[in-house]
mmCIF file of C-alpha atoms and ligand atoms in Angstrom:
data_model
loop_
_atom_site.group_PDB
_atom_site.id
_atom_site.type_symbol
_atom_site.label_atom_id
_atom_site.label_comp_id
_atom_site.label_asym_id
_atom_site.label_seq_id
_atom_site.Cartn_x
_atom_site.Cartn_y
_atom_site.Cartn_z
ATOM 1 C CA MET A 1 73.809 -25.045 1.300
ATOM 2 C CA ASP A 2 69.973 -23.013 2.370
ATOM 3 C CA LYS A 3 67.590 -25.011 4.272
ATOM 4 C CA LEU A 4 63.485 -24.815 5.031
ATOM 5 C CA VAL A 5 61.767 -27.122 7.742
ATOM 6 C CA TYR A 6 58.586 -27.257 8.180
ATOM 7 C CA GLY A 7 56.884 -28.724 11.559
ATOM 8 C CA THR A 8 54.312 -28.559 14.109
ATOM 9 C CA ALA A 9 53.280 -27.659 17.535
ATOM 10 C CA VAL A 10 51.066 -27.727 20.210
ATOM 11 C CA ASP A 11 49.375 -31.074 19.159
ATOM 12 C CA GLY A 12 49.575 -29.663 15.505
ATOM 13 C CA THR A 13 47.243 -26.573 16.876
ATOM 14 C CA VAL A 14 50.713 -24.467 15.696
ATOM 15 C CA ARG A 15 52.591 -24.851 12.359
ATOM 16 C CA VAL A 16 55.862 -23.968 12.221
ATOM 17 C CA MET A 17 58.644 -23.116 9.467
ATOM 18 C CA ALA A 18 61.756 -21.751 9.327
ATOM 19 C CA ALA A 19 64.251 -20.814 6.467
ATOM 20 C CA ILE A 20 68.483 -19.994 5.914
ATOM 21 C CA THR A 21 68.109 -18.085 2.239
ATOM 22 C CA THR A 22 71.954 -16.849 2.375
ATOM 23 C CA ASP A 23 72.795 -18.198 -0.729
ATOM 24 C CA ILE A 24 69.503 -17.818 -2.588
ATOM 25 C CA VAL A 25 69.585 -14.175 -1.895
ATOM 26 C CA ALA A 26 73.228 -14.154 -3.065
ATOM 27 C CA GLU A 27 72.215 -15.910 -6.349
ATOM 28 C CA ALA A 28 69.015 -13.813 -7.105
ATOM 29 C CA MET A 29 70.857 -10.475 -6.258
ATOM 30 C CA ARG A 30 74.339 -11.719 -8.402
ATOM 31 C CA ARG A 31 72.168 -13.264 -11.378
ATOM 32 C CA HIS A 32 70.025 -9.753 -11.293
ATOM 33 C CA GLU A 33 72.246 -6.879 -10.077
ATOM 34 C CA THR A 34 69.803 -5.952 -7.750
ATOM 35 C CA SER A 35 71.160 -2.677 -5.517
ATOM 36 C CA PRO A 36 70.932 -3.297 -1.703
ATOM 37 C CA THR A 37 67.922 -2.020 -0.761
ATOM 38 C CA VAL A 38 65.764 -3.676 -3.885
ATOM 39 C CA SER A 39 67.743 -7.551 -3.077
ATOM 40 C CA ALA A 40 66.608 -6.636 1.311
ATOM 41 C CA ALA A 41 63.167 -6.614 -0.570
ATOM 42 C CA PHE A 42 63.860 -8.917 -2.740
ATOM 43 C CA GLY A 43 65.337 -11.337 -0.432
ATOM 44 C CA ARG A 44 62.548 -11.249 1.896
ATOM 45 C CA VAL A 45 59.693 -11.764 -0.641
ATOM 46 C CA LEU A 46 61.761 -14.920 -1.536
ATOM 47 C CA THR A 47 62.387 -16.670 1.585
ATOM 48 C CA VAL A 48 58.604 -15.583 2.573
ATOM 49 C CA THR A 49 57.369 -17.679 -0.439
ATOM 50 C CA LEU A 50 59.436 -20.706 0.363
ATOM 51 C CA MET A 51 58.203 -21.365 3.364
ATOM 52 C CA LEU A 52 54.048 -20.456 2.875
ATOM 53 C CA GLY A 53 55.486 -23.121 -0.111
ATOM 54 C CA ALA A 54 56.335 -25.605 2.611
ATOM 55 C CA SER A 55 53.513 -28.002 2.602
ATOM 56 C CA LEU A 56 52.994 -27.960 -1.417
ATOM 57 C CA LYS A 57 52.310 -31.553 -2.618
ATOM 58 C CA GLU A 58 54.585 -32.460 -6.071
ATOM 59 C CA PHE A 59 53.825 -30.878 -9.502
ATOM 60 C CA ASP A 60 52.154 -27.746 -6.681
ATOM 61 C CA ARG A 61 53.269 -24.272 -7.372
ATOM 62 C CA LEU A 62 52.694 -20.914 -5.283
ATOM 63 C CA THR A 63 53.575 -17.711 -6.600
ATOM 64 C CA VAL A 64 54.024 -14.174 -4.954
ATOM 65 C CA LYS A 65 53.122 -11.413 -6.557
ATOM 66 C CA ILE A 66 53.625 -7.290 -5.075
ATOM 67 C CA GLU A 67 52.413 -4.977 -7.290
ATOM 68 C CA CYS A 68 53.166 -1.605 -5.933
ATOM 69 C CA ASP A 69 54.244 2.001 -6.144
ATOM 70 C CA GLY A 70 58.042 2.503 -4.807
ATOM 71 C CA ALA A 71 60.905 2.521 -7.014
ATOM 72 C CA VAL A 72 61.283 -1.521 -6.748
ATOM 73 C CA GLY A 73 58.090 -0.872 -9.438
ATOM 74 C CA GLY A 74 57.086 -4.994 -8.560
ATOM 75 C CA LEU A 75 58.170 -7.989 -7.244
ATOM 76 C CA VAL A 76 57.238 -12.054 -7.909
ATOM 77 C CA ALA A 77 58.676 -14.715 -6.675
ATOM 78 C CA GLU A 78 57.716 -18.948 -7.013
ATOM 79 C CA ALA A 79 58.101 -21.927 -5.209
ATOM 80 C CA SER A 80 57.796 -25.279 -5.869
ATOM 81 C CA ASN A 81 57.640 -28.202 -4.225
ATOM 82 C CA GLN A 82 61.112 -29.166 -4.970
ATOM 83 C CA GLY A 83 62.869 -26.668 -2.496
ATOM 84 C CA THR A 84 63.601 -24.430 -5.482
ATOM 85 C CA VAL A 85 62.189 -20.978 -5.881
ATOM 86 C CA ARG A 86 62.722 -18.289 -8.803
ATOM 87 C CA GLY A 87 62.063 -14.722 -9.028
ATOM 88 C CA TYR A 88 62.108 -11.592 -10.177
ATOM 89 C CA VAL A 89 61.789 -7.747 -9.814
ATOM 90 C CA LYS A 90 60.721 -4.904 -12.418
ATOM 91 C CA ASN A 91 63.261 -2.157 -11.541
ATOM 92 C CA PRO A 92 66.327 -4.134 -10.093
ATOM 93 C CA HIS A 93 68.839 -0.831 -10.121
ATOM 94 C CA ALA A 94 66.552 0.985 -7.689
ATOM 95 C CA GLU A 95 67.693 2.344 -4.599
ATOM 96 C CA LEU A 96 67.105 4.677 -1.557
ATOM 97 C CA PRO A 97 69.177 5.700 0.892
ATOM 98 C CA PRO A 98 68.883 3.943 4.484
ATOM 99 C CA LYS A 99 66.132 5.107 6.716
ATOM 100 C CA ALA A 100 67.181 7.231 10.739
ATOM 101 C CA ASN A 101 68.509 3.889 12.056
ATOM 102 C CA GLY A 102 70.848 2.646 9.130
ATOM 103 C CA LYS A 103 68.330 0.279 7.858
ATOM 104 C CA PHE A 104 67.152 -0.336 4.391
ATOM 105 C CA ASP A 105 64.390 1.454 3.723
ATOM 106 C CA VAL A 106 62.045 -1.336 2.150
ATOM 107 C CA SER A 107 58.914 -0.635 2.750
ATOM 108 C CA GLY A 108 60.098 2.917 0.686
ATOM 109 C CA ILE A 109 61.002 1.692 -1.978
ATOM 110 C CA VAL A 110 58.459 -0.873 -1.876
ATOM 111 C CA GLY A 111 55.823 2.154 -1.139
ATOM 112 C CA ASN A 112 51.774 0.860 -1.752
ATOM 113 C CA GLY A 113 50.359 -1.639 -3.890
ATOM 114 C CA THR A 114 48.790 -5.282 -3.801
ATOM 115 C CA LEU A 115 50.048 -8.831 -2.168
ATOM 116 C CA TYR A 116 48.685 -12.026 -4.716
ATOM 117 C CA VAL A 117 49.704 -14.783 -3.604
ATOM 118 C CA ILE A 118 48.675 -17.540 -6.204
ATOM 119 C CA ARG A 119 48.477 -21.947 -5.829
ATOM 120 C CA GLU A 120 47.919 -23.856 -8.477
ATOM 121 C CA SER A 121 48.020 -27.359 -7.724
ATOM 122 C CA GLY A 122 49.346 -29.750 -11.222
ATOM 123 C CA TYR A 123 50.880 -28.046 -12.976
ATOM 124 C CA ASP A 124 53.091 -29.168 -15.509
ATOM 125 C CA ILE A 125 51.070 -32.733 -15.964
ATOM 126 C CA GLY A 126 48.005 -31.510 -17.328
ATOM 127 C CA LEU A 127 45.660 -32.211 -14.333
ATOM 128 C CA TYR A 128 45.808 -27.524 -13.710
ATOM 129 C CA ARG A 129 43.324 -26.763 -12.506
ATOM 130 C CA GLU A 130 42.123 -22.934 -11.730
ATOM 131 C CA PRO A 131 44.568 -20.942 -9.245
ATOM 132 C CA TYR A 132 43.343 -20.463 -5.871
ATOM 133 C CA VAL A 133 44.553 -16.267 -5.794
ATOM 134 C CA GLY A 134 44.517 -14.949 -2.708
ATOM 135 C CA SER A 135 45.235 -10.955 -2.409
ATOM 136 C CA VAL A 136 45.125 -7.876 0.155
ATOM 137 C CA PRO A 137 46.724 -4.418 0.265
ATOM 138 C CA LEU A 138 50.319 -3.929 1.332
ATOM 139 C CA VAL A 139 49.796 -2.451 4.836
ATOM 140 C CA SER A 140 53.002 -1.609 5.634
ATOM 141 C CA GLY A 141 55.544 -2.595 2.419
ATOM 142 C CA GLU A 142 58.398 -3.956 5.149
ATOM 143 C CA ILE A 143 57.139 -7.818 3.482
ATOM 144 C CA ALA A 144 56.708 -9.680 6.782
ATOM 145 C CA GLU A 145 53.986 -7.420 8.511
ATOM 146 C CA ASP A 146 52.426 -7.728 4.486
ATOM 147 C CA PHE A 147 52.163 -11.635 4.748
ATOM 148 C CA ALA A 148 51.501 -11.810 8.752
ATOM 149 C CA TYR A 149 48.175 -9.581 7.369
ATOM 150 C CA TYR A 150 47.909 -11.964 4.141
ATOM 151 C CA MET A 151 47.932 -14.879 6.605
ATOM 152 C CA ALA A 152 45.054 -13.631 8.860
ATOM 153 C CA LYS A 153 43.206 -11.551 6.551
ATOM 154 C CA SER A 154 43.080 -13.552 3.432
ATOM 155 C CA GLU A 155 43.865 -17.038 4.943
ATOM 156 C CA GLN A 156 41.867 -16.749 8.407
ATOM 157 C CA ILE A 157 45.846 -18.641 9.614
ATOM 158 C CA PRO A 158 47.000 -15.739 12.238
ATOM 159 C CA SER A 159 50.293 -15.891 11.767
ATOM 160 C CA ALA A 160 53.631 -14.140 13.165
ATOM 161 C CA VAL A 161 56.213 -13.747 10.120
ATOM 162 C CA LEU A 162 60.249 -12.522 10.596
ATOM 163 C CA LEU A 163 61.924 -12.001 8.040
ATOM 164 C CA GLY A 164 66.279 -10.877 7.726
ATOM 165 C CA VAL A 165 68.144 -10.311 5.073
ATOM 166 C CA LEU A 166 71.782 -8.532 6.362
ATOM 167 C CA LEU A 167 74.570 -7.318 3.230
ATOM 168 C CA GLN A 168 77.425 -5.522 3.926
ATOM 169 C CA ASN A 169 79.307 -3.704 1.319
ATOM 170 C CA THR A 170 81.990 -5.666 -0.072
ATOM 171 C CA GLU A 171 81.715 -9.417 -1.282
ATOM 172 C CA PRO A 172 79.434 -12.022 -0.428
ATOM 173 C CA PHE A 173 77.182 -9.371 0.087
ATOM 174 C CA VAL A 174 74.409 -11.177 1.642
ATOM 175 C CA THR A 175 75.720 -11.843 5.226
ATOM 176 C CA ALA A 176 72.930 -13.495 6.497
ATOM 177 C CA SER A 177 69.399 -13.922 5.258
ATOM 178 C CA GLY A 178 66.461 -16.052 6.984
ATOM 179 C CA GLY A 179 62.962 -15.936 8.383
ATOM 180 C CA VAL A 180 60.033 -18.118 10.565
ATOM 181 C CA MET A 181 56.793 -18.035 10.148
ATOM 182 C CA ILE A 182 54.704 -19.505 12.926
ATOM 183 C CA GLN A 183 50.556 -19.826 12.380
ATOM 184 C CA MET A 184 48.141 -20.183 14.490
ATOM 185 C CA MET A 185 45.720 -22.299 13.036
ATOM 186 C CA PRO A 186 42.156 -23.507 14.255
ATOM 187 C CA GLY A 187 42.263 -24.456 18.135
ATOM 188 C CA ALA A 188 44.830 -23.136 18.529
ATOM 189 C CA ASN A 189 45.466 -21.902 22.453
ATOM 190 C CA GLU A 190 44.908 -17.403 22.552
ATOM 191 C CA HIS A 191 47.526 -18.392 25.507
ATOM 192 C CA ILE A 192 50.092 -20.240 23.283
ATOM 193 C CA ALA A 193 50.075 -17.459 20.791
ATOM 194 C CA THR A 194 50.514 -14.244 23.641
ATOM 195 C CA MET A 195 53.808 -16.539 25.234
ATOM 196 C CA ILE A 196 55.069 -17.102 21.407
ATOM 197 C CA GLU A 197 54.309 -13.082 20.921
ATOM 198 C CA ASP A 198 56.598 -12.470 23.970
ATOM 199 C CA THR A 199 59.273 -14.736 23.148
ATOM 200 C CA ILE A 200 59.601 -12.825 19.443
ATOM 201 C CA GLY A 201 59.424 -9.373 21.647
ATOM 202 C CA HIS A 202 62.571 -10.710 24.077
ATOM 203 C CA ALA A 203 64.759 -12.305 20.696
ATOM 204 C CA PRO A 204 67.540 -11.519 19.324
ATOM 205 C CA HIS A 205 67.545 -10.427 15.026
ATOM 206 C CA LEU A 206 67.363 -13.181 13.033
ATOM 207 C CA THR A 207 70.515 -12.208 10.910
ATOM 208 C CA THR A 208 72.039 -11.543 14.165
ATOM 209 C CA VAL A 209 71.826 -15.371 14.636
ATOM 210 C CA ILE A 210 72.567 -16.729 11.329
ATOM 211 C CA THR A 211 75.476 -15.009 10.800
ATOM 212 C CA GLN A 212 76.354 -17.153 13.952
ATOM 213 C CA GLY A 213 75.276 -19.915 12.253
ATOM 214 C CA ALA A 214 72.282 -20.632 13.357
ATOM 215 C CA THR A 215 70.373 -23.897 11.713
ATOM 216 C CA PRO A 216 66.591 -23.412 10.653
ATOM 217 C CA ARG A 217 65.809 -25.625 14.125
ATOM 218 C CA ASP A 218 67.988 -22.685 15.918
ATOM 219 C CA LEU A 219 65.052 -20.250 14.921
ATOM 220 C CA LEU A 220 62.479 -21.989 15.350
ATOM 221 C CA ASN A 221 64.177 -22.489 19.436
ATOM 222 C CA LEU A 222 64.592 -18.885 19.477
ATOM 223 C CA VAL A 223 61.317 -18.063 18.396
ATOM 224 C CA LEU A 224 59.194 -20.863 20.376
ATOM 225 C CA GLY A 225 61.283 -20.468 23.408
ATOM 226 C CA VAL A 226 60.197 -23.313 25.589
ATOM 227 C CA ILE A 227 57.428 -23.978 23.601
ATOM 228 C CA ASP A 228 58.462 -28.194 21.851
ATOM 229 C CA PHE A 229 57.967 -28.588 18.381
ATOM 230 C CA GLU A 230 58.413 -31.595 15.838
ATOM 231 C CA ILE A 231 60.022 -31.196 12.679
ATOM 232 C CA LEU A 232 58.249 -33.639 9.910
ATOM 233 C CA GLU A 233 60.292 -32.463 7.122
ATOM 234 C CA GLU A 234 63.909 -30.710 6.554
ATOM 235 C CA ARG A 235 64.562 -30.237 2.338
ATOM 236 C CA ALA A 236 67.270 -28.167 0.855
ATOM 237 C CA VAL A 237 66.634 -24.859 -1.312
ATOM 238 C CA VAL A 238 68.359 -23.036 -4.053
ATOM 239 C CA PHE A 239 67.103 -20.628 -6.213
ATOM 240 C CA SER A 240 66.584 -22.615 -9.457
ATOM 241 C CA CYS A 241 64.929 -22.181 -12.780
ATOM 242 C CA ASN A 242 63.742 -24.735 -15.288
ATOM 243 C CA CYS A 243 64.366 -22.921 -18.164
ATOM 244 C CA SER A 244 66.595 -24.130 -20.677
ATOM 245 C CA PHE A 245 68.445 -23.842 -24.168
ATOM 246 C CA GLU A 246 64.785 -26.853 -25.161
ATOM 247 C CA ARG A 247 63.047 -24.354 -24.013
ATOM 248 C CA ALA A 248 64.238 -20.587 -25.654
ATOM 249 C CA VAL A 249 64.078 -22.736 -28.796
ATOM 250 C CA SER A 250 60.920 -24.034 -28.168
ATOM 251 C CA LEU A 251 59.646 -20.209 -27.302
ATOM 252 C CA ILE A 252 61.601 -18.631 -30.571
ATOM 253 C CA SER A 253 59.776 -21.197 -32.845
ATOM 254 C CA SER A 254 56.703 -20.895 -31.692
ATOM 255 C CA LEU A 255 57.094 -17.023 -32.928
ATOM 256 C CA GLY A 256 56.043 -18.591 -36.498
ATOM 257 C CA ARG A 257 58.317 -18.958 -39.832
ATOM 258 C CA THR A 258 58.508 -15.912 -41.065
ATOM 259 C CA GLU A 259 59.705 -14.548 -37.777
ATOM 260 C CA VAL A 260 62.196 -16.363 -37.615
ATOM 261 C CA ALA A 261 63.118 -16.627 -41.347
ATOM 262 C CA SER A 262 63.826 -12.475 -40.103
ATOM 263 C CA MET A 263 65.924 -13.352 -37.407
ATOM 264 C CA LEU A 264 68.388 -15.542 -39.681
ATOM 265 C CA GLU A 265 68.454 -13.141 -42.561
ATOM 266 C CA GLU A 266 68.945 -9.989 -39.682
ATOM 267 C CA ASP A 267 70.277 -10.926 -36.997
ATOM 268 C CA LYS A 268 72.429 -14.050 -37.769
ATOM 269 C CA GLY A 269 70.296 -15.910 -34.866
ATOM 270 C CA ALA A 270 68.610 -15.111 -31.665
ATOM 271 C CA LYS A 271 68.833 -14.032 -27.981
ATOM 272 C CA MET A 272 66.571 -14.479 -25.301
ATOM 273 C CA THR A 273 67.055 -13.426 -21.532
ATOM 274 C CA CYS A 274 64.891 -15.432 -19.136
ATOM 275 C CA GLY A 275 62.835 -13.128 -17.347
ATOM 276 C CA PHE A 276 62.947 -15.477 -14.089
ATOM 277 C CA CYS A 277 66.772 -15.815 -13.963
ATOM 278 C CA ASN A 278 68.551 -13.347 -16.105
ATOM 279 C CA GLU A 279 69.889 -16.744 -17.834
ATOM 280 C CA ILE A 280 70.468 -15.914 -21.669
ATOM 281 C CA TYR A 281 70.152 -17.933 -24.440
ATOM 282 C CA THR A 282 71.832 -17.069 -28.010
ATOM 283 C CA LEU A 283 70.692 -19.500 -30.981
ATOM 284 C CA GLY A 284 73.282 -19.298 -33.699
ATOM 285 C CA GLU A 285 72.433 -19.754 -37.548
ATOM 286 C CA PRO A 286 72.520 -23.844 -37.492
ATOM 287 C CA ASP A 287 69.856 -23.372 -34.381
ATOM 288 C CA LEU A 288 67.456 -21.405 -36.612
ATOM 289 C CA GLN A 289 67.918 -22.790 -40.375
ATOM 290 C CA LYS A 290 67.171 -25.996 -38.569
ATOM 291 C CA MET A 291 64.316 -24.910 -37.320
ATOM 292 C CA LEU A 292 63.153 -23.916 -40.671
ATOM 293 C CA ALA A 293 64.392 -27.457 -42.304
ATOM 294 C CA SER A 294 62.326 -29.318 -39.802
ATOM 295 C CA GLU A 295 59.315 -27.701 -40.029
ATOM 296 C CA ILE A 296 58.936 -27.287 -36.859
ATOM 297 C CA VAL A 297 57.572 -23.958 -36.870
HETATM 298 ZN ZN1 ZN B 301 65.038 -19.020 -15.851
#
């Protein structure tokens, strides 16, 4: 089971979060049939979105959008405060050869573009307010560096961001995925920042320790070294979408009577695929007849 932890260190001047997302990335890869390099990019985006959403309140949601000119074409991920994340990519089958060092060419497949972070509150309960939208140009396309830049530039919170996805050629394809984010809040000590940077510089790769069974707390220990931290919250996280057959019915009925009648006449039914999770909903003749009879359309 994937997990996310959220906590503080150094008298609250440092905020820490870490996540293991191996199952989430496997589920995203299975649902969207993403290529290995796209899976690596998408997995990093899903992981960082969950971490950025770690302090969301009830009915809040956080969306990350990457608009880019690389072969992947664009990525979207959305986290709720319930520990769920969902998302999609524009071109799931795009692929590039690995880099000279054998690693996935994530920056190549992402290319140049813009990173958007959209924070919405009161979503779904009628207390909806204007979303807060921050954006920065992509600085590397490797995702972690781009989010570190976003945090410093757009939210004025200097942050260290580490993300890793490890894949193999046979099932289970995703062998490890996870991330850590360390945020230096106002009042944070320069010396602490240098210490953390130094510890990170000497730490093994996240995916190496995740493969060995590391928990989110272990990842924080790895990155913080001798600095103590307190976990404020730990929660299970999962790739999950809020679409349903009922939502599919209501979306199709919103197309209007004429459209529903012609679907019934010509196709004897209707099919709807959820963009976020690729679930296919099939409505048969009786479903469409019921729709027309109930005058909800
Ligand atoms: Zn869905």
